[in-house]
XYZ file of C-alpha atoms in Angstrom:
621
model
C -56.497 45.820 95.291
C -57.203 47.267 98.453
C -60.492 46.927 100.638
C -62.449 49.979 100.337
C -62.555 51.852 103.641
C -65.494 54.009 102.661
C -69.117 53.624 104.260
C -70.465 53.186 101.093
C -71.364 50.032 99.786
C -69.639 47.676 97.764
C -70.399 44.771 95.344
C -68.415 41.550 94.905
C -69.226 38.996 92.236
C -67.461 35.657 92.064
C -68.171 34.209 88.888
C -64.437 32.081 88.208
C -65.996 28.627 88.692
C -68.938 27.198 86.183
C -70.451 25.251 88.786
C -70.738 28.089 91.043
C -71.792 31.985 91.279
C -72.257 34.343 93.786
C -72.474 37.446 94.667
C -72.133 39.843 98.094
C -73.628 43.762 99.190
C -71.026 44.304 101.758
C -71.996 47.397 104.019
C -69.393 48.487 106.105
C -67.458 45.215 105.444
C -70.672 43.416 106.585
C -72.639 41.013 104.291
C -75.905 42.713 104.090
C -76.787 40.315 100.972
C -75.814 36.932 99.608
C -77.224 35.788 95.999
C -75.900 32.360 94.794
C -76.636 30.178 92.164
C -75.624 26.576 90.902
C -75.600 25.231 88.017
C -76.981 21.988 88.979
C -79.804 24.094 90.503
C -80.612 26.425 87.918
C -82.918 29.400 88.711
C -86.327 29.666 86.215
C -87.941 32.327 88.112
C -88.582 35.167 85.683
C -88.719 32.861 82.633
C -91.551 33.015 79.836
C -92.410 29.894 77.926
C -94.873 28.495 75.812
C -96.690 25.829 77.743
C -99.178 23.012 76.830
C -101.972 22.324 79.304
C -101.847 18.832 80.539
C -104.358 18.619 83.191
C -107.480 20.702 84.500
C -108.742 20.505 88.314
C -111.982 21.749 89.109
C -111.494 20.770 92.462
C -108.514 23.017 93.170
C -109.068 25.519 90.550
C -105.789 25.079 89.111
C -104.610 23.699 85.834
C -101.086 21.515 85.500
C -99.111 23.115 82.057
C -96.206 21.129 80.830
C -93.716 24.101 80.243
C -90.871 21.518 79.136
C -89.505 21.229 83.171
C -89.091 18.275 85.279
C -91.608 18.951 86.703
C -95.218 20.301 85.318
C -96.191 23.973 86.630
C -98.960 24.663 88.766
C -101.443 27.570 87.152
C -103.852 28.745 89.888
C -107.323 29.955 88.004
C -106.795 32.778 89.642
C -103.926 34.499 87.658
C -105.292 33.469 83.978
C -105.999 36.323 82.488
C -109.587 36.667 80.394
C -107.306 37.154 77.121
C -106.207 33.323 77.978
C -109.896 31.897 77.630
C -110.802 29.456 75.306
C -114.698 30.902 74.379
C -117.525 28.325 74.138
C -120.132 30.516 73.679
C -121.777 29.720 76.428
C -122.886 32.445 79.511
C -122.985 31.337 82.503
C -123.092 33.148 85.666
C -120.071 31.974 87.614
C -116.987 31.195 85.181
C -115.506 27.683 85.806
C -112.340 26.296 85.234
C -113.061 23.734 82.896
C -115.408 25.589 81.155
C -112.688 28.016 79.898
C -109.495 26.114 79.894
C -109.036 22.893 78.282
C -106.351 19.926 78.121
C -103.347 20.438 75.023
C -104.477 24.445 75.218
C -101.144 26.563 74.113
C -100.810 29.580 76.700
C -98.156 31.773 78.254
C -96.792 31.236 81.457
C -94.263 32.804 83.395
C -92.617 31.285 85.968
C -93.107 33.129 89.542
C -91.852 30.507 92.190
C -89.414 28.019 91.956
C -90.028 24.299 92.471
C -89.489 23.409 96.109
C -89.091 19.480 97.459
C -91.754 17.371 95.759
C -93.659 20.337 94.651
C -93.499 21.878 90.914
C -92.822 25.911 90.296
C -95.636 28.041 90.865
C -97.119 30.259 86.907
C -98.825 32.417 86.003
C -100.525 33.856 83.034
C -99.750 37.639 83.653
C -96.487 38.547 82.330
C -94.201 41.103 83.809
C -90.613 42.092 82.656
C -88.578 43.523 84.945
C -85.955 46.302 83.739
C -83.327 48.458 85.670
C -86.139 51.124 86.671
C -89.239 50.201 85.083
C -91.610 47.064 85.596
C -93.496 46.239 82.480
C -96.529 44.323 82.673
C -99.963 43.396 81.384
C -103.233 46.031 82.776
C -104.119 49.792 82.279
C -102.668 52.444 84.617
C -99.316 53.164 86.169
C -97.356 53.085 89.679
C -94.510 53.622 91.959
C -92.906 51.424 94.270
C -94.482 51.360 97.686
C -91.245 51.239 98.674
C -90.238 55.111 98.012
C -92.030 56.900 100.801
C -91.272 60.339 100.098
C -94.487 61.666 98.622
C -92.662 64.916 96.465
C -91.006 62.376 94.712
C -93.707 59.434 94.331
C -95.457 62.772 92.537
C -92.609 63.670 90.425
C -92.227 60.125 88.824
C -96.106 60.135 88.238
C -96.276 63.249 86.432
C -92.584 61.440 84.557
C -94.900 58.599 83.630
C -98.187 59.805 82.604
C -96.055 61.326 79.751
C -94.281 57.899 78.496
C -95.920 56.433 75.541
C -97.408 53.224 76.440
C -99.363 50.740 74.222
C -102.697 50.667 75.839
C -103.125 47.376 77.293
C -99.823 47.954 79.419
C -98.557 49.163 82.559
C -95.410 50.179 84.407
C -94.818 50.161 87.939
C -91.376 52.562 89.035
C -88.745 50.624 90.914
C -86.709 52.014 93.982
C -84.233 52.800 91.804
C -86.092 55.154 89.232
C -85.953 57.495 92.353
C -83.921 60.360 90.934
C -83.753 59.540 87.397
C -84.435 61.816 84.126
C -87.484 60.901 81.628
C -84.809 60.087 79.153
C -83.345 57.527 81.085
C -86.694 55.864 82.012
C -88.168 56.281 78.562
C -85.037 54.181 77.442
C -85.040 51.213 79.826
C -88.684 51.377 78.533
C -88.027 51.236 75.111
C -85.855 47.872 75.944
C -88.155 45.972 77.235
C -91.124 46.810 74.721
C -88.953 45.177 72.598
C -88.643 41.695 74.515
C -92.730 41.812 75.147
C -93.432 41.917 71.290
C -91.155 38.775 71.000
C -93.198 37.103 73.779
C -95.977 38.357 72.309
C -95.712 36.739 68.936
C -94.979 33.649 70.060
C -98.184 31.609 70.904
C -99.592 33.837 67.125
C -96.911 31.605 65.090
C -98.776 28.519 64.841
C -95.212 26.902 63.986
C -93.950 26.923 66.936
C -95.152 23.975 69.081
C -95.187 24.138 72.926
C -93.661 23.516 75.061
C -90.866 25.958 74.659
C -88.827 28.892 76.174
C -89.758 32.074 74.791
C -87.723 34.407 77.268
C -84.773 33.593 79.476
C -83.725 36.174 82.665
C -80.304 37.260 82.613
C -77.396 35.340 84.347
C -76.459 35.974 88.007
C -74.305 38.852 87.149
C -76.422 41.054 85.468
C -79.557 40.172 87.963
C -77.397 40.917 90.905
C -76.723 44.422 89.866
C -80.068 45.416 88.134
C -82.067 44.439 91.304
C -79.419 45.556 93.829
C -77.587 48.289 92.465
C -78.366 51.519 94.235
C -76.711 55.077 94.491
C -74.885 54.373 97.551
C -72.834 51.881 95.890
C -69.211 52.696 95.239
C -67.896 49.956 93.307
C -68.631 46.870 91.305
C -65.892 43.869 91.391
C -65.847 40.847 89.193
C -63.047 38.272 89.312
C -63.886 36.672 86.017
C -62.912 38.334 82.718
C -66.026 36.978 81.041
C -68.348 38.108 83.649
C -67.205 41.696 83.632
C -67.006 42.074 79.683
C -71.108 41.060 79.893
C -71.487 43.425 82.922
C -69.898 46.193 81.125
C -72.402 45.873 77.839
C -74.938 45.946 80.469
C -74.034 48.890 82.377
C -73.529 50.969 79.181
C -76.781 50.204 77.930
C -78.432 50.804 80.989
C -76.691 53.496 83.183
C -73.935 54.647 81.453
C -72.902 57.012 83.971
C -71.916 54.522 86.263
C -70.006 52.296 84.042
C -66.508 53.262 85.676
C -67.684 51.625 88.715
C -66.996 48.171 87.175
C -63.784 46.921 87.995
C -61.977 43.615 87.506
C -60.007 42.070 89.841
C -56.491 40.098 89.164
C -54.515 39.506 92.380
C -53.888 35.729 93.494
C -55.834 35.619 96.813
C -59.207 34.876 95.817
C -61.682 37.750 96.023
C -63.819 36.791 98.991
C -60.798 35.970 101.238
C -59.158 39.425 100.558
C -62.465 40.998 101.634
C -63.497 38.143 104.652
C -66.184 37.293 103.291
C -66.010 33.352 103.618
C -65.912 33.079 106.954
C -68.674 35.348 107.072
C -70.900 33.071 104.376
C -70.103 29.809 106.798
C -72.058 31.960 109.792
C -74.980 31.898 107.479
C -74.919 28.082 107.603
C -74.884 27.818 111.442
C -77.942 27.061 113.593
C -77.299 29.803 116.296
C -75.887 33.512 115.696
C -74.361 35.539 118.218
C -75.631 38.836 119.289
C -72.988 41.973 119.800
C -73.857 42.087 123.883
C -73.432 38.445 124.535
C -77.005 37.153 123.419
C -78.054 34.656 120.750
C -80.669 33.706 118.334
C -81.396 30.136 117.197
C -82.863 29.646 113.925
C -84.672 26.383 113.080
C -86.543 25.452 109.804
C -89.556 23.441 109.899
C -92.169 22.156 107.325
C -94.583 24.287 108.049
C -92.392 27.447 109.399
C -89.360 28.746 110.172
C -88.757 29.720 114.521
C -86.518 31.875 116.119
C -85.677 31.716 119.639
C -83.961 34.851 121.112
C -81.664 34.224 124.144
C -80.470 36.346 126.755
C -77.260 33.933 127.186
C -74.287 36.346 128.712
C -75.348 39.764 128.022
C -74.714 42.525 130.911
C -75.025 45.588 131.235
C -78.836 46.106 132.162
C -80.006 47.193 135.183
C -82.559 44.962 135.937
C -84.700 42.387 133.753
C -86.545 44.083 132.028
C -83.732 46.599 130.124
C -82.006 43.361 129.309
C -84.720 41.457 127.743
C -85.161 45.319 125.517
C -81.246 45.315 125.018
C -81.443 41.434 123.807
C -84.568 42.084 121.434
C -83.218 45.269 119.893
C -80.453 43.709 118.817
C -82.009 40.275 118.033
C -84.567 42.433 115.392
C -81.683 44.238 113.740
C -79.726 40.484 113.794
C -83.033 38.481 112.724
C -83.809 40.529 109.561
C -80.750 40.458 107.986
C -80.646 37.048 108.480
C -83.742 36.686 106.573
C -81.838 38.367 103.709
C -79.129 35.913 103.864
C -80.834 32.544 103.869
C -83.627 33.755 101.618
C -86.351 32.203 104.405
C -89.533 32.513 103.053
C -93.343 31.398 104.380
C -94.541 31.548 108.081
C -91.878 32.397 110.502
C -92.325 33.097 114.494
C -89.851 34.573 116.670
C -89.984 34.078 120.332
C -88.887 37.098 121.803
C -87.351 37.593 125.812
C -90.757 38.529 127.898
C -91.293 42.060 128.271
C -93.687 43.439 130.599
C -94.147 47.346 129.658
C -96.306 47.949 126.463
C -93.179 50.627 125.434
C -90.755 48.274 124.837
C -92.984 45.901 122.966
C -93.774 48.338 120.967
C -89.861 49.682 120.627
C -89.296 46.323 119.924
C -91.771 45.831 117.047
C -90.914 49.502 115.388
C -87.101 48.345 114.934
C -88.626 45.118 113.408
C -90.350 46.502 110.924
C -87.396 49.572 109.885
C -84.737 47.136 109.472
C -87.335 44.684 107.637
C -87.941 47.874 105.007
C -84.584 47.361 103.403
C -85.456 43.612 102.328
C -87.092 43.542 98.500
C -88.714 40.372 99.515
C -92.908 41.568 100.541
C -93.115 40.676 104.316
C -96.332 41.372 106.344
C -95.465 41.355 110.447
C -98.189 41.028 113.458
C -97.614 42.244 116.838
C -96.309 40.575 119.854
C -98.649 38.379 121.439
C -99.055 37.468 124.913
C -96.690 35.039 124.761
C -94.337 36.870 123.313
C -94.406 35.827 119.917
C -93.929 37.956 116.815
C -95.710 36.319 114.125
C -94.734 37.588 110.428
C -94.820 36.146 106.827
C -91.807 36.937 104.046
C -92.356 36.392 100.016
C -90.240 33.229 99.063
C -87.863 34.869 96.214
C -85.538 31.420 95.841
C -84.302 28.657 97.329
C -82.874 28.697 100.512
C -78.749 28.711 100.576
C -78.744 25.460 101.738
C -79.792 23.742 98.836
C -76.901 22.789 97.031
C -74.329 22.979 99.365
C -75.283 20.140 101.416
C -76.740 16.832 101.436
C -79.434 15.063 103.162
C -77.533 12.545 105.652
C -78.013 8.821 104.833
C -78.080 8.063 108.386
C -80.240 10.256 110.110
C -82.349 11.157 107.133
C -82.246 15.074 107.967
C -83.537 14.797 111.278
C -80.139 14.551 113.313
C -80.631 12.219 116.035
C -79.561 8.382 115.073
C -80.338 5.269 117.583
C -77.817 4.776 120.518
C -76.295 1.584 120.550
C -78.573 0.419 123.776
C -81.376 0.535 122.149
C -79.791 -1.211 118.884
C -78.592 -3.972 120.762
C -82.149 -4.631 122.529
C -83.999 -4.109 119.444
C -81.506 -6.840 118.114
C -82.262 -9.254 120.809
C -85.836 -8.849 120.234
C -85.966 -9.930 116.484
C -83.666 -13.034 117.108
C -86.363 -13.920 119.990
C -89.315 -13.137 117.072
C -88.084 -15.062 114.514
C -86.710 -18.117 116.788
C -90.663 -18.244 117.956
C -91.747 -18.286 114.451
C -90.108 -21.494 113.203
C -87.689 -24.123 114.076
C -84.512 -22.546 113.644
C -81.153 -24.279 113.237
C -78.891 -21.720 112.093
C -79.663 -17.565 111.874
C -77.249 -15.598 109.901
C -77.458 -11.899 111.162
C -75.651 -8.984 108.812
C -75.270 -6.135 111.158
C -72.255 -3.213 112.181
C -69.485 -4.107 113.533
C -70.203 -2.108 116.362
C -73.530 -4.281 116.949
C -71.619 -7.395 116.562
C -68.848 -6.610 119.034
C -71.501 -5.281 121.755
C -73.628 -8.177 121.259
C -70.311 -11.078 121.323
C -68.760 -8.932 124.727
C -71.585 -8.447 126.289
C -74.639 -10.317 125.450
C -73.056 -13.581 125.002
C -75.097 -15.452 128.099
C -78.396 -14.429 126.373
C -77.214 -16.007 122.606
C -76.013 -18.969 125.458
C -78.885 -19.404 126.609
C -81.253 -18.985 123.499
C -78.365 -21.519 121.906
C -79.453 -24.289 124.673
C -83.149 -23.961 124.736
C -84.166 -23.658 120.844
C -80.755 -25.356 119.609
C -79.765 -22.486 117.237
C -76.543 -21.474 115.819
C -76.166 -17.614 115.287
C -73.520 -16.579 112.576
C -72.780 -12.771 112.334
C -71.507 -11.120 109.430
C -70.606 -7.266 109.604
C -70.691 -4.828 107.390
C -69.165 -1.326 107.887
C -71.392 1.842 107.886
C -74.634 -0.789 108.024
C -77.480 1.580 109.542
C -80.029 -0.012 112.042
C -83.029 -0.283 109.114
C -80.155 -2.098 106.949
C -80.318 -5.084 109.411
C -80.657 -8.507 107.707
C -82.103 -11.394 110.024
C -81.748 -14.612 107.720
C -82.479 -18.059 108.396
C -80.109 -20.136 106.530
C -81.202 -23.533 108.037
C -84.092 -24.964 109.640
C -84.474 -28.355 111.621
C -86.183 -31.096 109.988
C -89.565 -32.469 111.316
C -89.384 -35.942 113.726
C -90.858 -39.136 111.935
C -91.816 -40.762 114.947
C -93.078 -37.108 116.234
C -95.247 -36.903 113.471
C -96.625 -40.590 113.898
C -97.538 -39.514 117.413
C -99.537 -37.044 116.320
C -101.375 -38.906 113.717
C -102.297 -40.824 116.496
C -103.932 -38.953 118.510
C -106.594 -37.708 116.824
C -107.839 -41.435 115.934
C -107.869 -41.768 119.252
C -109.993 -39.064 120.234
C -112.289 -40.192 117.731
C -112.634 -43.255 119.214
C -113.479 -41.597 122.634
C -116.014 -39.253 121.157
C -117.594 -42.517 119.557
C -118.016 -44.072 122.801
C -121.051 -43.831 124.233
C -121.719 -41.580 127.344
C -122.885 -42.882 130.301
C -126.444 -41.710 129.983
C -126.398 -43.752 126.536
C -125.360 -46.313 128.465
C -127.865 -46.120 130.906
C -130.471 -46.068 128.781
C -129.554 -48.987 126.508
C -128.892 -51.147 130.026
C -132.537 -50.082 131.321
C -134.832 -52.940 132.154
C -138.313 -52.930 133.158
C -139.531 -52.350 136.396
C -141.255 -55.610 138.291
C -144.947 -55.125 139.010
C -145.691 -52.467 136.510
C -144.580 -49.545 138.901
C -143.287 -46.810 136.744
C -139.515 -46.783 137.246
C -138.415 -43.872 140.150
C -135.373 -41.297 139.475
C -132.134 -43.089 138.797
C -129.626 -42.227 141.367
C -126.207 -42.132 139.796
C -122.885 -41.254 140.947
C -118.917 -41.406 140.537
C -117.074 -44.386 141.851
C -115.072 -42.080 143.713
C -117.569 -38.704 144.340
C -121.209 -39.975 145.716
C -123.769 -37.863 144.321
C -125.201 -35.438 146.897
C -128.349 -34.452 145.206
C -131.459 -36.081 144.200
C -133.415 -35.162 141.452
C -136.621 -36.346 141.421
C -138.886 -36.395 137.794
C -142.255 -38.455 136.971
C -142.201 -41.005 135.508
C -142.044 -41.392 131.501
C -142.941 -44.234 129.561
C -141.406 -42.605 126.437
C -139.387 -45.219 124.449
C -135.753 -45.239 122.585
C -132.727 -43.311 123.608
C -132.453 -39.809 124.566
C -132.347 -36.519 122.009
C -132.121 -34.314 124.277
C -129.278 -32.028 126.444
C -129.408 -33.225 130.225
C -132.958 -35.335 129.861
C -132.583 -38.721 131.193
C -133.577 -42.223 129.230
C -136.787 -43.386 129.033
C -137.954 -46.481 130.994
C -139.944 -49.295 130.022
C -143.273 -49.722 132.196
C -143.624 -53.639 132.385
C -140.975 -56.036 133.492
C -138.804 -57.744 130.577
C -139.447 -61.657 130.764
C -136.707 -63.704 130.708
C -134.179 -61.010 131.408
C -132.021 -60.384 134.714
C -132.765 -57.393 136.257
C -130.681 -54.524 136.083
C -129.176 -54.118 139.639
C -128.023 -50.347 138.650
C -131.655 -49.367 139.175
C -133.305 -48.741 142.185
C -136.777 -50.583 142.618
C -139.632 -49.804 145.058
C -139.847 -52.238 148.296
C -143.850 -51.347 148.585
C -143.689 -49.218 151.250
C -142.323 -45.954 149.228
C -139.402 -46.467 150.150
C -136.148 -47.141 147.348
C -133.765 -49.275 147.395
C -130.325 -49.382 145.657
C -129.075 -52.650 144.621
C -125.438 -53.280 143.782
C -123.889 -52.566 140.668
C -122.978 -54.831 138.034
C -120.037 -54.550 135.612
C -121.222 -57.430 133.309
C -123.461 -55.238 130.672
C -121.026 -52.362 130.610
C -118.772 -52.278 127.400
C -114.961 -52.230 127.696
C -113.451 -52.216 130.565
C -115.380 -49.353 132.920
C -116.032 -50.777 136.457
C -117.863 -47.598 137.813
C -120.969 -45.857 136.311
C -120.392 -42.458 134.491
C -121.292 -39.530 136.353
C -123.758 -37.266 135.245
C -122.706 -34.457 133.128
């Protein structure tokens, strides 16, 4: 089968593989749009069950419904319809959550976003079915697609549906590609999917049935790829997998018959994205940066919070000066930027960082190409205006997953981030934990399980430090490697530990008997005042002037006289002295006595009333 050389669009669907499915608009040869699905990742958007509520939240407003998922759904309060209330009887003026909706209530939910990292998928309680040119859904009054611009024809298809025969508690809402069909053909995709609404309808009536449980299931990839991007522009439909085209075909007949020769099967050898180079197209969609046609570049990085583009002159030429380069760059980095929106399915905040422009034209040029090529994309996107800095702020509707999921893995190593240690730091980081744990106990012998990369770098090269830390805290280090060991794998174990000295220990039993004995001893002002003897003549005793054996005293204090009794309970008050001479008793010579004229004098010291073995009086404290 030969590639189709027409400017019309074209269709591919590879379906061969269980596991797999995808599907490709190719526009001149050109992916315009990429739709792929795994079967370990199956898509629920779209799907109508039967749910249980498990959980209210007045604080959020939002009720948790187990719908039989992995997960349980989130149900804003928001999109419960009034049908949906349980009624108390009660009127109040503001309706509450919990007031209305209580826990193991059966309601219908449909499924409107899918479950994304730790979060559940997104209900809600107004159900819509979508056909091949008709929206059904829950409300009074009709529409068209905002889409279709043309306002003869957004009249024509009014005055088409004001004459369909609609229940009255339903609406329809005209798809793109109603535009140009016949009453007949509408009133019969109509017809189809009244017939799938009173199935979901009787569902939560048959008291039978017990949530949670599917009541309504989209179709496969196959049949979603070309009922929501089929158009009149498109030439041809190929599927390489006999099953997948019978199912198309029953579709197509039912649907539009007059396009049903458009589906084609394909049977050569060379699989069917090869013959049309399309892989090596769908491995640019994985890449960080694309290339622009003049030279230029835009780099595409996914946060948590948003999605940024940064647009890069790199090598284009051409311009004449700055400014018709950075316009050349960002008309061509727009055009590039939304269909790469298409591609990867991006959804949420997003912020491209266009080149600077100085002239209010070309930001404007710039943001009018922006927003045509953005028309194209079924996916609701709001877009700002460039800002000062030169950054286009926008928001796009999150229809699925991104591509990514699925096709690759988180690394092990890196954990998504992709930046790992260098081996410098490793090694010192190494270092410091033998250091931690050698300081922590006695260690006799520290088994470390590392790389073998650590464990080479560490034996070539740091060999005087595991020296030297060998010789001061007598520690053996073994090393045992293990291949593919990340850094926050690292084991640090202590296998043996030295034993505690006998005689060390009896040492310090010791010494805190002996500091007890040292803080029984008495101080040298207890001293003092247990040596004190009365002063001759019944002269009250003068200031006692002591001093160090080795450091005289250099100041005097002088204090009256006391004739307080006993030893002293006081900080830094001296012992009292008796005011009549002991009988009988030598004189203390540490005491200084009165000659009568005033005048005192010190007589020398005697060692034969101090205890132990002290030969000097204590110094003050």
């Amino acid at each position: 089968m030969r590639k189709s050389k027409s400017s019309k669009k074209v269709m591919l669907i590879n379906a061969q593989q269980p596991e797999e499915c995808r599907a490709v608009v190719l526009d001149n040869n050109i992916i315009d749009d990429y739709i792929v699905e795994h079967s370990s990742r199956e898509q629920i958007k779209g799907n109508i069950y039967l749910g249980v509520i498990n959980r209210v939240e007045p604080s959020i407003e939002a009720a948790f419904v187990d719908f039989g998922g992995k997960k349980y759904g989130f149900l804003p309060f928001k999109d419960v319809l009034k049908e949906s209330y349980v009624h108390t009887g009660e009127k109040k003026a503001k309706v509450r959550i919990q007031d209305v909706l209580i826990r193991g209530q059966r309601i219908i939910v449909q499924v409107a976003k899918e479950s994304r990292d730790a979060k559940g998928p997104s209900l809600t309680n107004g159900i819509s079915l979508a056909g091949r040119f008709l929206v059904l859904m829950q409300g009074q009054g009709s529409a068209v697609s905002r889409k279709i611009e043309d306002e003869s024809e957004r009249k024509k298809l009014k005055d088409i549906v004001a004459d369909l025969d609609l229940p009255e508690h339903l609406g329809v809402i005209i798809r793109t590609a109603g535009v140009g069909q016949t009453k007949v053909e509408l009133q019969k995709d109509l017809q189809m999917l009244l017939k799938i609404w009173n199935k979901v309808e009787e569902a939560p009536k048959n008291e039978s049935i017990t949530g949670p449980c599917l009541v309504y299931k989209e179709p496969d990839l196959v049949v979603r790829t070309v009922r929501d991007h089929f158009s009149s522009d498109t030439s041809q439909i190929i599927v390489d997998s006999p099953e997948a085209y019978k199912s198309l075909k029953d579709f197509i007949k039912l649907v539009m018959p007059r396009n049903r020769n458009l589906v084609k099967l394909y049977k050569e050898t060379k699989p069917l994205f090869s013959e049309y180079n399309v892989e090596e197209q769908i491995e640019t969609i994985y890449k960080r940066t694309v290339l622009l046609p003049s030279g230029g570049s835009i780099v595409i990085d996914i946060g948590e919070a948003m999605a940024s583009i940064d647009v890069n002159s790199g090598k284009t030429k051409g311009g004449l000066d700055l400014e018709e380069t950075a316009l050349t760059t960002n008309l061509e980095a727009a055009k590039e930027i939304a269909r790469q929106l298409r591609l990867r399915d991006l959804g949420g905040l997003i912020v491209i960082d266009f080149i600077d422009m100085f002239q209010k034209k070309n930001k404007a040029a710039v943001e009018k190409q922006m927003k045509q090529w953005c028309k194209t994309d079924k996916a609701r996107i709001n877009l700002a205006r460039i800002s000062k800095f030169g950054l286009l702020e926008m928001s796009r509707q999150r229809i699925s997953p991104p591509v990514k999921e699925g096709v690759f893995e988180q690394c092990e190593h890196c954990n998504g981030s992709g930046l790992i240690r260098s081996v410098d730091s490793i090694i010192l980081n190494v270092l410091r934990k033998i250091q931690e744990i050698i300081a922590a106990e006695k260690v006799k012998v520290l088994t470390l399980e590392v790389s073998p990369e650590v464990s080479n770098y560490i034996l070539n090269y740091k060999l005087d430090v595991l020296t030297n830390l060998k010789s001061k805290h007598s520690v053996d280090f073994r090393f045992e490697t293990k291949t593919g060991l990340s850094y926050d794998d690292f084991k640090y174990v202590v296998t043996e530990v030295w034993e505690a000295d006998p005689e060390q220990n009896v040492k310090t039993d010791e010494k805190p008997v002996e500091s007890t004995e040292t803080a029984k001893r008495p101080s040298g002002r207890g001293r003092a005042a247990r040596s004190s003897k009365k002063v001759e003549e019944g002269q009250a005793e003068p200031e006692t002037k002591e001093a160090a054996s080795s450091t005289p005293t250099k100041r005097k204090y002088t204090r009256r006289p006391s004739t307080r009794r006993g030893p002293q309970r006081g900080r830094r008050r001296r012992p009292a002295q008796t005011a009549k001479k002991a009988e009988n008793k030598p004189t203390d010579t540490n005491t200084p006595v009165s000659n009568g004229e005033g005048n005192l004098k010190t007589p020398e010291f005697s060692t034969g009333d101090l205890p132990g073995n002290i030969k000097s009086p204590m110094p003050p404290l």
